[in-house]
PDB file of C-alpha atoms in Angstrom:
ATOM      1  CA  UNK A   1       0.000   0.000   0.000  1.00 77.00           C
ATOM      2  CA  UNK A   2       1.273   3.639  -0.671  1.00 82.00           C
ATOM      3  CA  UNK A   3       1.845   5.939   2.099  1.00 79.00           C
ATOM      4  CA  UNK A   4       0.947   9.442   0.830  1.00 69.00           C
ATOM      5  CA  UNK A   5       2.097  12.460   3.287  1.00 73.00           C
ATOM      6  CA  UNK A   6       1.188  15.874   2.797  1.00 73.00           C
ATOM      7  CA  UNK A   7       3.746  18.703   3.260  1.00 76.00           C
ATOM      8  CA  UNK A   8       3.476  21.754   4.967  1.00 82.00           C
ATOM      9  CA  UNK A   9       0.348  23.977   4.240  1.00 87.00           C
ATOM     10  CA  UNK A  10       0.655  27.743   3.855  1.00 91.00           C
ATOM     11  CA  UNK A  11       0.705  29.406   7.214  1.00 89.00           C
ATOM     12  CA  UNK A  12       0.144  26.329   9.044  1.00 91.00           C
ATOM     13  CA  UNK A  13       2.871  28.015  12.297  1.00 93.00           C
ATOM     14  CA  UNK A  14       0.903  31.119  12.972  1.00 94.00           C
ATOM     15  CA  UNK A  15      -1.117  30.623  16.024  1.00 94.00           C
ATOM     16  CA  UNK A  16      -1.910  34.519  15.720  1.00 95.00           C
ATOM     17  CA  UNK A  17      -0.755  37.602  13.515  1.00 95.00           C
ATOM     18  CA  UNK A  18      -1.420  41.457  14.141  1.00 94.00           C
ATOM     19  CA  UNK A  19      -4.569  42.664  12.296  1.00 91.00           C
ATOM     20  CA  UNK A  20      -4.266  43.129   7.894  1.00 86.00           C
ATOM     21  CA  UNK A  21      -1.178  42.088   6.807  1.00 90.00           C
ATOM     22  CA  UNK A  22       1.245  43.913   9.636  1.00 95.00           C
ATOM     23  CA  UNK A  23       3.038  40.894  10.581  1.00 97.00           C
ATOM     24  CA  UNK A  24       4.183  40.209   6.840  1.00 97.00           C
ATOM     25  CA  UNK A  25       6.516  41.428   4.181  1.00 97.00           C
ATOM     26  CA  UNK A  26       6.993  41.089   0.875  1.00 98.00           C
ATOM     27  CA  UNK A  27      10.829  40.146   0.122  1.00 98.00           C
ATOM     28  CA  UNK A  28      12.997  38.334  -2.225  1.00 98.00           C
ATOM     29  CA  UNK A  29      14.667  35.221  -1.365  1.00 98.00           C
ATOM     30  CA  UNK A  30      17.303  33.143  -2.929  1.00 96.00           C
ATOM     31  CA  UNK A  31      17.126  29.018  -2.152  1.00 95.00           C
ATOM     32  CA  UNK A  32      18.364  26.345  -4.746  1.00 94.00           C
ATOM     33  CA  UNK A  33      16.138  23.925  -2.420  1.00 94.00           C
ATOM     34  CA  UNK A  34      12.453  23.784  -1.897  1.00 95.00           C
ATOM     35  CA  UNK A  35      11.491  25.592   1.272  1.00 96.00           C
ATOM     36  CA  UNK A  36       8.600  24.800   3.587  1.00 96.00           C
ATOM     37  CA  UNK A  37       5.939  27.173   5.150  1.00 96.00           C
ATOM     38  CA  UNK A  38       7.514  27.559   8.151  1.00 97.00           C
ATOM     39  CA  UNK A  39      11.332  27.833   7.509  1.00 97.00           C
ATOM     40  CA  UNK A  40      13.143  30.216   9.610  1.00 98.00           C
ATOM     41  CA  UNK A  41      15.397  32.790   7.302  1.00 98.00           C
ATOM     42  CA  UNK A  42      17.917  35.222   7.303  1.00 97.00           C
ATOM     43  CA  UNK A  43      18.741  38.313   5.633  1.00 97.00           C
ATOM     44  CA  UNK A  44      21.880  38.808   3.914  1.00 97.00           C
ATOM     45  CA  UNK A  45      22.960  42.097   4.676  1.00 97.00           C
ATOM     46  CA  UNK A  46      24.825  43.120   1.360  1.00 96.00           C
ATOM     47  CA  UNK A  47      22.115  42.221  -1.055  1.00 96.00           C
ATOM     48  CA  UNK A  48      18.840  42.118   1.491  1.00 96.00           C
ATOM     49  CA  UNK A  49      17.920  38.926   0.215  1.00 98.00           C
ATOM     50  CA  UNK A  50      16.532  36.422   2.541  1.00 98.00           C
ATOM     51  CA  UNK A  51      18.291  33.141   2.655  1.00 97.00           C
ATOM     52  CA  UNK A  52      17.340  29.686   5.494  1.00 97.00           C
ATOM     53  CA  UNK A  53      18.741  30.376   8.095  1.00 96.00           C
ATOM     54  CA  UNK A  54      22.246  29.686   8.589  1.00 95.00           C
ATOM     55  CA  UNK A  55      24.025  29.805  11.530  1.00 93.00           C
ATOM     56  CA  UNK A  56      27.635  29.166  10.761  1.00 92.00           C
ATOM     57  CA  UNK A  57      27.187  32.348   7.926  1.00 93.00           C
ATOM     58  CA  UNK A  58      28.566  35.664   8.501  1.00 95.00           C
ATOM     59  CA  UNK A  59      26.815  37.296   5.563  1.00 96.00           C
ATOM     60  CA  UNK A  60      23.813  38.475   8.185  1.00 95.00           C
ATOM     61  CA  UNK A  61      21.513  34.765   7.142  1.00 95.00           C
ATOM     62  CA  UNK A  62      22.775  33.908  10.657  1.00 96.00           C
ATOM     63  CA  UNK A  63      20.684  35.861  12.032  1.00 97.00           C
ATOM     64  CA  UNK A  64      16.880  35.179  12.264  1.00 97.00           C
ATOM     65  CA  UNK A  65      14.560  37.701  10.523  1.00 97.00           C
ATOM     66  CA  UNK A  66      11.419  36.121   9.362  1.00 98.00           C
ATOM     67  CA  UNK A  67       9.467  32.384   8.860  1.00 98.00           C
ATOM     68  CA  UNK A  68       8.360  31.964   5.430  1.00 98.00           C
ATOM     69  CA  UNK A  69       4.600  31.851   4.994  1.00 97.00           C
ATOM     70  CA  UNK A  70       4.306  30.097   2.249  1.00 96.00           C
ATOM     71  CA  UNK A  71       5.906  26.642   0.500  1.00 96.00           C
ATOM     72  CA  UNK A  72       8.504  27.742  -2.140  1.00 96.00           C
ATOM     73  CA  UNK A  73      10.500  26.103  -4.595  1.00 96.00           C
ATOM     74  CA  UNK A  74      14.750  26.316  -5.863  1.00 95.00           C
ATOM     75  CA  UNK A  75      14.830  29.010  -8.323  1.00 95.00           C
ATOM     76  CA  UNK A  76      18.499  30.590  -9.663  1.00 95.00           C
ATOM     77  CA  UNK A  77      17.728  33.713  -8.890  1.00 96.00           C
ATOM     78  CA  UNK A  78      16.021  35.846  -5.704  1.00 97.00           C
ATOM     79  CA  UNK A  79      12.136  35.325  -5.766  1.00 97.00           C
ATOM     80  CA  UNK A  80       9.576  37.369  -4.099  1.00 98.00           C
ATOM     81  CA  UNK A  81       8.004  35.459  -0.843  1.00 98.00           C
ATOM     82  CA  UNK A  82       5.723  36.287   2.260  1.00 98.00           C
ATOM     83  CA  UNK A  83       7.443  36.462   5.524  1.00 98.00           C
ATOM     84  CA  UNK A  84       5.841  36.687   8.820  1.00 98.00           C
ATOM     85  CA  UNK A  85       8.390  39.335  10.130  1.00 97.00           C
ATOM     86  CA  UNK A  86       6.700  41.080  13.320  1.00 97.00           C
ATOM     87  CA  UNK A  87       4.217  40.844  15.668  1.00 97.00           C
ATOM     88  CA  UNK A  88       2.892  37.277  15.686  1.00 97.00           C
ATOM     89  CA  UNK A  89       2.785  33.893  17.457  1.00 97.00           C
ATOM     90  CA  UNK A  90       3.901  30.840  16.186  1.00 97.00           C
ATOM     91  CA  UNK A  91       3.761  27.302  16.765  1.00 96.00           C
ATOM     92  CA  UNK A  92       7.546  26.447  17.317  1.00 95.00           C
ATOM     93  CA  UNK A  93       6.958  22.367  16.754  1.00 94.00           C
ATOM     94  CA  UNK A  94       5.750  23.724  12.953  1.00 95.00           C
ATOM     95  CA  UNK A  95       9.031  25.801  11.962  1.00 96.00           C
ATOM     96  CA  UNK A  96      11.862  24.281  10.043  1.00 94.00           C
ATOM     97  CA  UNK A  97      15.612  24.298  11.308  1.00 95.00           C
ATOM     98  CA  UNK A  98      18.377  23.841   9.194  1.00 90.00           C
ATOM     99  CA  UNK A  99      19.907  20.836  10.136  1.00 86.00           C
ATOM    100  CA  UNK A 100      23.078  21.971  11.282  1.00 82.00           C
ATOM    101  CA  UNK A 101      21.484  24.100  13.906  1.00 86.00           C
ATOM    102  CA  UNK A 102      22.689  22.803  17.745  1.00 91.00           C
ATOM    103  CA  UNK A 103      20.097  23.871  20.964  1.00 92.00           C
ATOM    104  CA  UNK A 104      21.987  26.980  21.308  1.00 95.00           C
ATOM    105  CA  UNK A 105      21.574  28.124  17.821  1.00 94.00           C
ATOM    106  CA  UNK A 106      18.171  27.746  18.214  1.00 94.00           C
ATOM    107  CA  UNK A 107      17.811  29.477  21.447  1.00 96.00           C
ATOM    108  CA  UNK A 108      19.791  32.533  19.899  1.00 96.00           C
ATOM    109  CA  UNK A 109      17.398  32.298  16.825  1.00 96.00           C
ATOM    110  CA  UNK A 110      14.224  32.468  19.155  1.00 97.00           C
ATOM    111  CA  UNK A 111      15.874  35.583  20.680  1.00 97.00           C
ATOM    112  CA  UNK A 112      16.472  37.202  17.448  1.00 97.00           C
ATOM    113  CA  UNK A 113      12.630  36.219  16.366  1.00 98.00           C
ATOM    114  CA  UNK A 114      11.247  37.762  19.944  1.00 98.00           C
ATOM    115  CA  UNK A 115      13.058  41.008  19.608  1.00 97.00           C
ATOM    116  CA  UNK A 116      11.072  41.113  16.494  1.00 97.00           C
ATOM    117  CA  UNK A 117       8.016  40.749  18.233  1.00 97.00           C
ATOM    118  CA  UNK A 118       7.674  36.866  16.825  1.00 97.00           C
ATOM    119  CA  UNK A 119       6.603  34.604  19.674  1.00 97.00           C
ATOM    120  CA  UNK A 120       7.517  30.887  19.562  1.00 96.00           C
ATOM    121  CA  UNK A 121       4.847  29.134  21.275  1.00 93.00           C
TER     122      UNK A 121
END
C-alpha cells in the first residue's frame, strides 16, 4: 500500500498575527532547495535577500529575521516570498531548522525572532 504524506500547508505556524497584513513582508529570497511554510530565514545584509537560516554564515543569514509563509521552490535567482516578520505567534513544533542548527543556535534564533516581536509558542 502507498503511504501518501502531505507537506506543509501555507501558514500552518501562525497561532496569531497582528490585524491586515502587519506581521508580513513582501521580500525576495534566494534558495536552490524547496522551502517549507515555516522555515526560519535570514537576511543577507549586502544584497537584502533572505536566505534559510544559517548559523555558521557571517553574511547576516545567521541571524533570524522572518518564517516563510508560504511553501517555495529552488529558483536561480532571488524570488519574491511572504514572511511573517513582526508581531505574531507561532507554533515552534511547525518551523523548520536547518539541520546543522545545535540547541543553542536555536535558542539565539528564538531571541532574534522575539526582539522582532515573533513569539515561539
Amino acid at each position: 500500500m502507498t503511504t501518501l504524506s502531505e507537506g506543509r500547508r501555507t501558514g500552518e505556524f501562525l497561532v496569531s498575527e497582528a490585524g491586515g497584513y502587519r506581521s508580513r513582508d513582501q521580500v525576495r529570497v534566494l534558495t536552490d532547495q524547496p522551502l517549507p511554510a515555516g522555515t526560519v530565514l535570514g537576511r543577507v545584509t549586502a544584497s537584502g535577500v533572505y536566505a534559510p537560516l544559517d548559523p555558521a554564515a557571517e553574511d547576516g543569514s545567521e541571524t533570524a529575521t522572518g518564517i516563510l509563509y508560504a511553501n517555495l521552490a529552488p529558483a536561480p535567482d532571488p524570488q519574491a516570498a511572504t514572511v511573517i516578520a513582526r508581531d505574531a505567534e507561532v507554533n515552534g513544533h511547525c518551523l523548520e531548522w536547518p539541520g546543522a542548527a545545535t540547541p543553542e543556535h536555536r535558542a539565539a534564533a528564538v531571541d532574534d525572532l522575539a526582539a522582532r516581536g515573533l513569539i515561539i509558542r
